[in-house]
């Protein structure tokens, strides 16, 4: 069994309102890939957010008193602090220049996933990029459009890079998906000796996100889409919610 | 650019003292893969630990008073609690039936990585499997042996499955490596617009571990080795230590 992940060629610079499905079809062709049933496309959050107009001109942001306080504590630009507050349900920690939050989408992450690299507007202003409004919905819309064009049954996932509590280095994680399972629940399966497994729920969507992230690079490579063939589980519906540990089961709150 | 991950066929049941390099060469042949320079083999912790004799017959374990207390608090078998204490530098949390520890190898994990699935001895006793004594060293020994046999320059990684603080589902993570970078430090690289990236250090070894874990399955599939071709960074020396966040930078202690 082989899993293969290929970076798509010639993804152009993305702007608000761009039709991602058309861009993907074009890039698949230029990469010499013909979509098959059960293929998956993994997209960097950034290109989805840009098409949705999630870029914010920092000149339009006025920091509140709370934001000024957070900026002081974290060393962040007060306008970024304001956006972090707006995008978060709760501030969990401020440490080492990072603001760890529960994002409005429910997951825990640093700085509310707000990004300033590879983000530029048409004028000479500073911009920040927020995460997609509803990444599961974005993934579903892109998937529906692609399935309509290609007549193949596929999965679509949107990923971001997150730091970890106890380990160095960011890794790709899933922030939205459609047509892919989020988790594989192996509880009740039997091991090689017939013992029943008790606790294994595997975060397959996050494992695939990490794999795809490897093929995206982070800086100037500009390969924000990865084609996946050979995902070893049947495609099926998953959602971001399944991947988020409920607050009351969180080991650290 | 394509990254491909292939589960090796016909890895036999592993016993203490088995020569993993010979087993891998044989399974590569049966999977029709000829090793090339820059290929990587990713091994499940379990087969490495077994060859090293890290299986413990629970009949030989006598729980201390401290272990009895931990067993009471966590609901674990007192003999497993004893092994968790022996394998850990520090107990961090006991919650929801899990014991979160700083393992003697330095990383934070649940239950000291002690495993009871797919573990069986020759007699009718209960066994538990500890992690390899020094996984970086194990990876290096396996790599050296394979390079000697094949005359190719390769990487070897040993992985385990870990839970996460805030997300549901286990994911593959690196616990030992040789000939592969642990991290790619992109600080100072420039983005598409020439802005300098400030904070991105990517956990490429953990991303690859997650990818390989997808192709191993967890229960009875018995595919504990994955061959990797097309890793998008130059091979080089990495170590487990680089992946572990120093205690003083830990966001949650």
GROMACS .gro file of C-alpha atoms in nm, chain A residues 1-216:
model
  216
    1UNK     CA    1   0.000   0.000   0.000
    2UNK     CA    2   0.142   0.337  -0.099
    3UNK     CA    3   0.034   0.685   0.005
    4UNK     CA    4   0.158   0.955  -0.230
    5UNK     CA    5   0.154   1.330  -0.178
    6UNK     CA    6   0.233   1.567  -0.463
    7UNK     CA    7   0.266   1.947  -0.448
    8UNK     CA    8   0.059   2.107  -0.724
    9UNK     CA    9   0.244   2.328  -0.969
   10UNK     CA   10   0.161   2.684  -1.069
   11UNK     CA   11  -0.089   2.790  -0.806
   12UNK     CA   12  -0.112   3.163  -0.880
   13UNK     CA   13  -0.113   3.443  -0.624
   14UNK     CA   14  -0.462   3.425  -0.471
   15UNK     CA   15  -0.694   3.725  -0.430
   16UNK     CA   16  -1.036   3.776  -0.273
   17UNK     CA   17  -1.312   3.633  -0.489
   18UNK     CA   18  -1.088   3.394  -0.684
   19UNK     CA   19  -1.255   3.068  -0.782
   20UNK     CA   20  -1.039   2.807  -0.609
   21UNK     CA   21  -1.202   2.509  -0.783
   22UNK     CA   22  -1.109   2.645  -1.127
   23UNK     CA   23  -0.756   2.724  -1.008
   24UNK     CA   24  -0.718   2.371  -0.867
   25UNK     CA   25  -0.842   2.205  -1.185
   26UNK     CA   26  -0.591   2.407  -1.382
   27UNK     CA   27  -0.301   2.331  -1.147
   28UNK     CA   28  -0.386   1.960  -1.143
   29UNK     CA   29  -0.363   1.959  -1.522
   30UNK     CA   30  -0.031   2.142  -1.517
   31UNK     CA   31   0.099   1.890  -1.262
   32UNK     CA   32  -0.019   1.605  -1.488
   33UNK     CA   33  -0.260   1.466  -1.232
   34UNK     CA   34  -0.603   1.343  -1.330
   35UNK     CA   35  -0.831   1.330  -1.027
   36UNK     CA   36  -0.958   0.982  -0.936
   37UNK     CA   37  -1.226   0.870  -0.695
   38UNK     CA   38  -1.095   0.874  -0.335
   39UNK     CA   39  -0.823   1.131  -0.404
   40UNK     CA   40  -0.786   1.414  -0.153
   41UNK     CA   41  -0.676   1.773  -0.200
   42UNK     CA   42  -0.515   1.944   0.097
   43UNK     CA   43  -0.514   2.324   0.093
   44UNK     CA   44  -0.315   2.568   0.306
   45UNK     CA   45  -0.548   2.785   0.514
   46UNK     CA   46  -0.394   3.094   0.363
   47UNK     CA   47  -0.529   3.057   0.012
   48UNK     CA   48  -0.879   2.977   0.138
   49UNK     CA   49  -0.881   3.275   0.375
   50UNK     CA   50  -0.764   3.507   0.099
   51UNK     CA   51  -1.041   3.408  -0.143
   52UNK     CA   52  -1.288   3.469   0.141
   53UNK     CA   53  -1.161   3.821   0.203
   54UNK     CA   54  -1.023   3.747   0.550
   55UNK     CA   55  -0.737   3.994   0.497
   56UNK     CA   56  -0.758   4.289   0.734
   57UNK     CA   57  -0.590   4.621   0.665
   58UNK     CA   58  -0.433   4.709   0.998
   59UNK     CA   59  -0.503   5.079   0.937
   60UNK     CA   60  -0.870   4.999   0.990
   61UNK     CA   61  -0.816   4.837   1.331
   62UNK     CA   62  -0.854   5.042   1.651
   63UNK     CA   63  -0.722   4.863   1.958
   64UNK     CA   64  -0.951   4.855   2.262
   65UNK     CA   65  -0.820   4.908   2.617
   66UNK     CA   66  -0.816   4.529   2.659
   67UNK     CA   67  -0.611   4.494   2.339
   68UNK     CA   68  -0.360   4.756   2.459
   69UNK     CA   69  -0.318   4.557   2.778
   70UNK     CA   70  -0.269   4.230   2.586
   71UNK     CA   71  -0.019   4.402   2.354
   72UNK     CA   72   0.179   4.524   2.654
   73UNK     CA   73   0.182   4.177   2.808
   74UNK     CA   74   0.267   3.987   2.488
   75UNK     CA   75   0.481   4.234   2.293
   76UNK     CA   76   0.235   4.213   2.001
   77UNK     CA   77   0.129   4.505   1.781
   78UNK     CA   78  -0.184   4.644   1.956
   79UNK     CA   79  -0.387   4.608   1.635
   80UNK     CA   80  -0.291   4.239   1.612
   81UNK     CA   81  -0.383   4.203   1.981
   82UNK     CA   82  -0.723   4.350   1.896
   83UNK     CA   83  -0.772   4.094   1.618
   84UNK     CA   84  -0.660   3.810   1.846
   85UNK     CA   85  -0.925   3.911   2.099
   86UNK     CA   86  -1.194   3.934   1.830
   87UNK     CA   87  -1.107   3.590   1.690
   88UNK     CA   88  -1.095   3.412   2.026
   89UNK     CA   89  -1.342   3.271   2.274
   90UNK     CA   90  -1.089   3.287   2.556
   91UNK     CA   91  -0.727   3.385   2.623
   92UNK     CA   92  -0.559   3.089   2.796
   93UNK     CA   93  -0.194   3.194   2.840
   94UNK     CA   94   0.042   3.474   2.746
   95UNK     CA   95   0.398   3.350   2.752
   96UNK     CA   96   0.722   3.387   2.555
   97UNK     CA   97   0.556   3.639   2.320
   98UNK     CA   98   0.275   3.399   2.227
   99UNK     CA   99  -0.090   3.435   2.313
  100UNK     CA  100  -0.248   3.092   2.351
  101UNK     CA  101  -0.621   3.111   2.291
  102UNK     CA  102  -0.929   2.906   2.239
  103UNK     CA  103  -1.012   3.017   1.887
  104UNK     CA  104  -1.373   3.100   1.794
  105UNK     CA  105  -1.361   2.776   1.590
  106UNK     CA  106  -1.310   2.586   1.917
  107UNK     CA  107  -0.950   2.470   1.900
  108UNK     CA  108  -0.656   2.587   2.110
  109UNK     CA  109  -0.384   2.766   1.915
  110UNK     CA  110  -0.130   3.048   1.931
  111UNK     CA  111  -0.221   3.404   1.831
  112UNK     CA  112  -0.564   3.298   1.701
  113UNK     CA  113  -0.397   3.166   1.385
  114UNK     CA  114  -0.345   3.521   1.260
  115UNK     CA  115  -0.075   3.536   0.996
  116UNK     CA  116   0.132   3.818   0.853
  117UNK     CA  117   0.371   3.629   0.625
  118UNK     CA  118   0.293   3.603   0.254
  119UNK     CA  119   0.011   3.855   0.311
  120UNK     CA  120   0.002   4.175   0.113
  121UNK     CA  121  -0.269   4.398  -0.022
  122UNK     CA  122  -0.274   4.614  -0.328
  123UNK     CA  123  -0.177   4.933  -0.148
  124UNK     CA  124   0.125   4.990   0.066
  125UNK     CA  125  -0.046   4.904   0.396
  126UNK     CA  126   0.013   4.634   0.650
  127UNK     CA  127  -0.230   4.344   0.649
  128UNK     CA  128  -0.308   4.047   0.865
  129UNK     CA  129  -0.489   3.734   0.758
  130UNK     CA  130  -0.758   3.570   0.972
  131UNK     CA  131  -0.858   3.203   0.944
  132UNK     CA  132  -1.153   3.111   0.717
  133UNK     CA  133  -1.494   3.193   0.864
  134UNK     CA  134  -1.610   2.828   0.868
  135UNK     CA  135  -1.340   2.595   0.730
  136UNK     CA  136  -1.560   2.282   0.719
  137UNK     CA  137  -1.806   2.478   0.503
  138UNK     CA  138  -1.523   2.614   0.285
  139UNK     CA  139  -1.390   2.260   0.236
  140UNK     CA  140  -1.736   2.136   0.143
  141UNK     CA  141  -1.791   2.415  -0.110
  142UNK     CA  142  -1.456   2.353  -0.279
  143UNK     CA  143  -1.524   1.979  -0.279
  144UNK     CA  144  -1.873   2.020  -0.426
  145UNK     CA  145  -1.741   2.246  -0.701
  146UNK     CA  146  -1.455   2.006  -0.785
  147UNK     CA  147  -1.682   1.700  -0.784
  148UNK     CA  148  -1.919   1.877  -1.019
  149UNK     CA  149  -1.639   1.965  -1.261
  150UNK     CA  150  -1.456   1.631  -1.247
  151UNK     CA  151  -1.739   1.389  -1.166
  152UNK     CA  152  -1.509   1.216  -0.913
  153UNK     CA  153  -1.576   1.153  -0.544
  154UNK     CA  154  -1.298   1.322  -0.349
  155UNK     CA  155  -1.205   1.469  -0.012
  156UNK     CA  156  -1.090   1.823   0.065
  157UNK     CA  157  -0.899   1.935   0.373
  158UNK     CA  158  -0.782   2.276   0.492
  159UNK     CA  159  -0.474   2.286   0.716
  160UNK     CA  160  -0.273   2.527   0.926
  161UNK     CA  161   0.056   2.495   1.120
  162UNK     CA  162   0.040   2.480   1.498
  163UNK     CA  163   0.296   2.473   1.774
  164UNK     CA  164   0.273   2.210   2.045
  165UNK     CA  165   0.271   2.239   2.425
  166UNK     CA  166   0.570   2.015   2.489
  167UNK     CA  167   0.750   1.973   2.162
  168UNK     CA  168   0.953   2.208   1.946
  169UNK     CA  169   0.849   2.282   1.591
  170UNK     CA  170   0.516   2.349   1.423
  171UNK     CA  171   0.323   2.069   1.253
  172UNK     CA  172   0.039   2.075   1.003
  173UNK     CA  173  -0.304   2.019   1.158
  174UNK     CA  174  -0.653   1.998   1.011
  175UNK     CA  175  -0.879   2.300   1.057
  176UNK     CA  176  -1.155   2.198   0.816
  177UNK     CA  177  -1.253   1.895   0.611
  178UNK     CA  178  -1.517   1.747   0.386
  179UNK     CA  179  -1.543   1.392   0.261
  180UNK     CA  180  -1.266   1.261   0.488
  181UNK     CA  181  -1.295   1.095   0.830
  182UNK     CA  182  -1.149   1.308   1.110
  183UNK     CA  183  -1.090   1.012   1.339
  184UNK     CA  184  -1.069   0.635   1.310
  185UNK     CA  185  -1.206   0.471   1.621
  186UNK     CA  186  -1.029   0.140   1.674
  187UNK     CA  187  -1.176   0.072   2.016
  188UNK     CA  188  -1.312  -0.279   2.010
  189UNK     CA  189  -1.079  -0.389   1.730
  190UNK     CA  190  -0.859  -0.684   1.812
  191UNK     CA  191  -0.483  -0.688   1.812
  192UNK     CA  192  -0.265  -0.964   1.664
  193UNK     CA  193  -0.341  -1.190   1.960
  194UNK     CA  194  -0.712  -1.126   1.975
  195UNK     CA  195  -0.691  -0.883   2.268
  196UNK     CA  196  -0.945  -0.605   2.237
  197UNK     CA  197  -0.798  -0.255   2.204
  198UNK     CA  198  -0.933  -0.021   2.467
  199UNK     CA  199  -0.833   0.331   2.395
  200UNK     CA  200  -0.714   0.386   2.042
  201UNK     CA  201  -0.882   0.666   1.853
  202UNK     CA  202  -0.650   0.777   1.577
  203UNK     CA  203  -0.641   1.138   1.455
  204UNK     CA  204  -0.607   1.041   1.090
  205UNK     CA  205  -0.705   1.385   0.958
  206UNK     CA  206  -0.430   1.548   1.162
  207UNK     CA  207  -0.182   1.280   1.051
  208UNK     CA  208  -0.267   1.354   0.690
  209UNK     CA  209  -0.245   1.729   0.757
  210UNK     CA  210   0.107   1.684   0.894
  211UNK     CA  211   0.204   1.476   0.591
  212UNK     CA  212   0.071   1.738   0.348
  213UNK     CA  213   0.234   2.020   0.542
  214UNK     CA  214   0.573   1.858   0.474
  215UNK     CA  215   0.509   1.907   0.102
  216UNK     CA  216   0.400   2.270   0.129
   0.00000   0.00000   0.00000
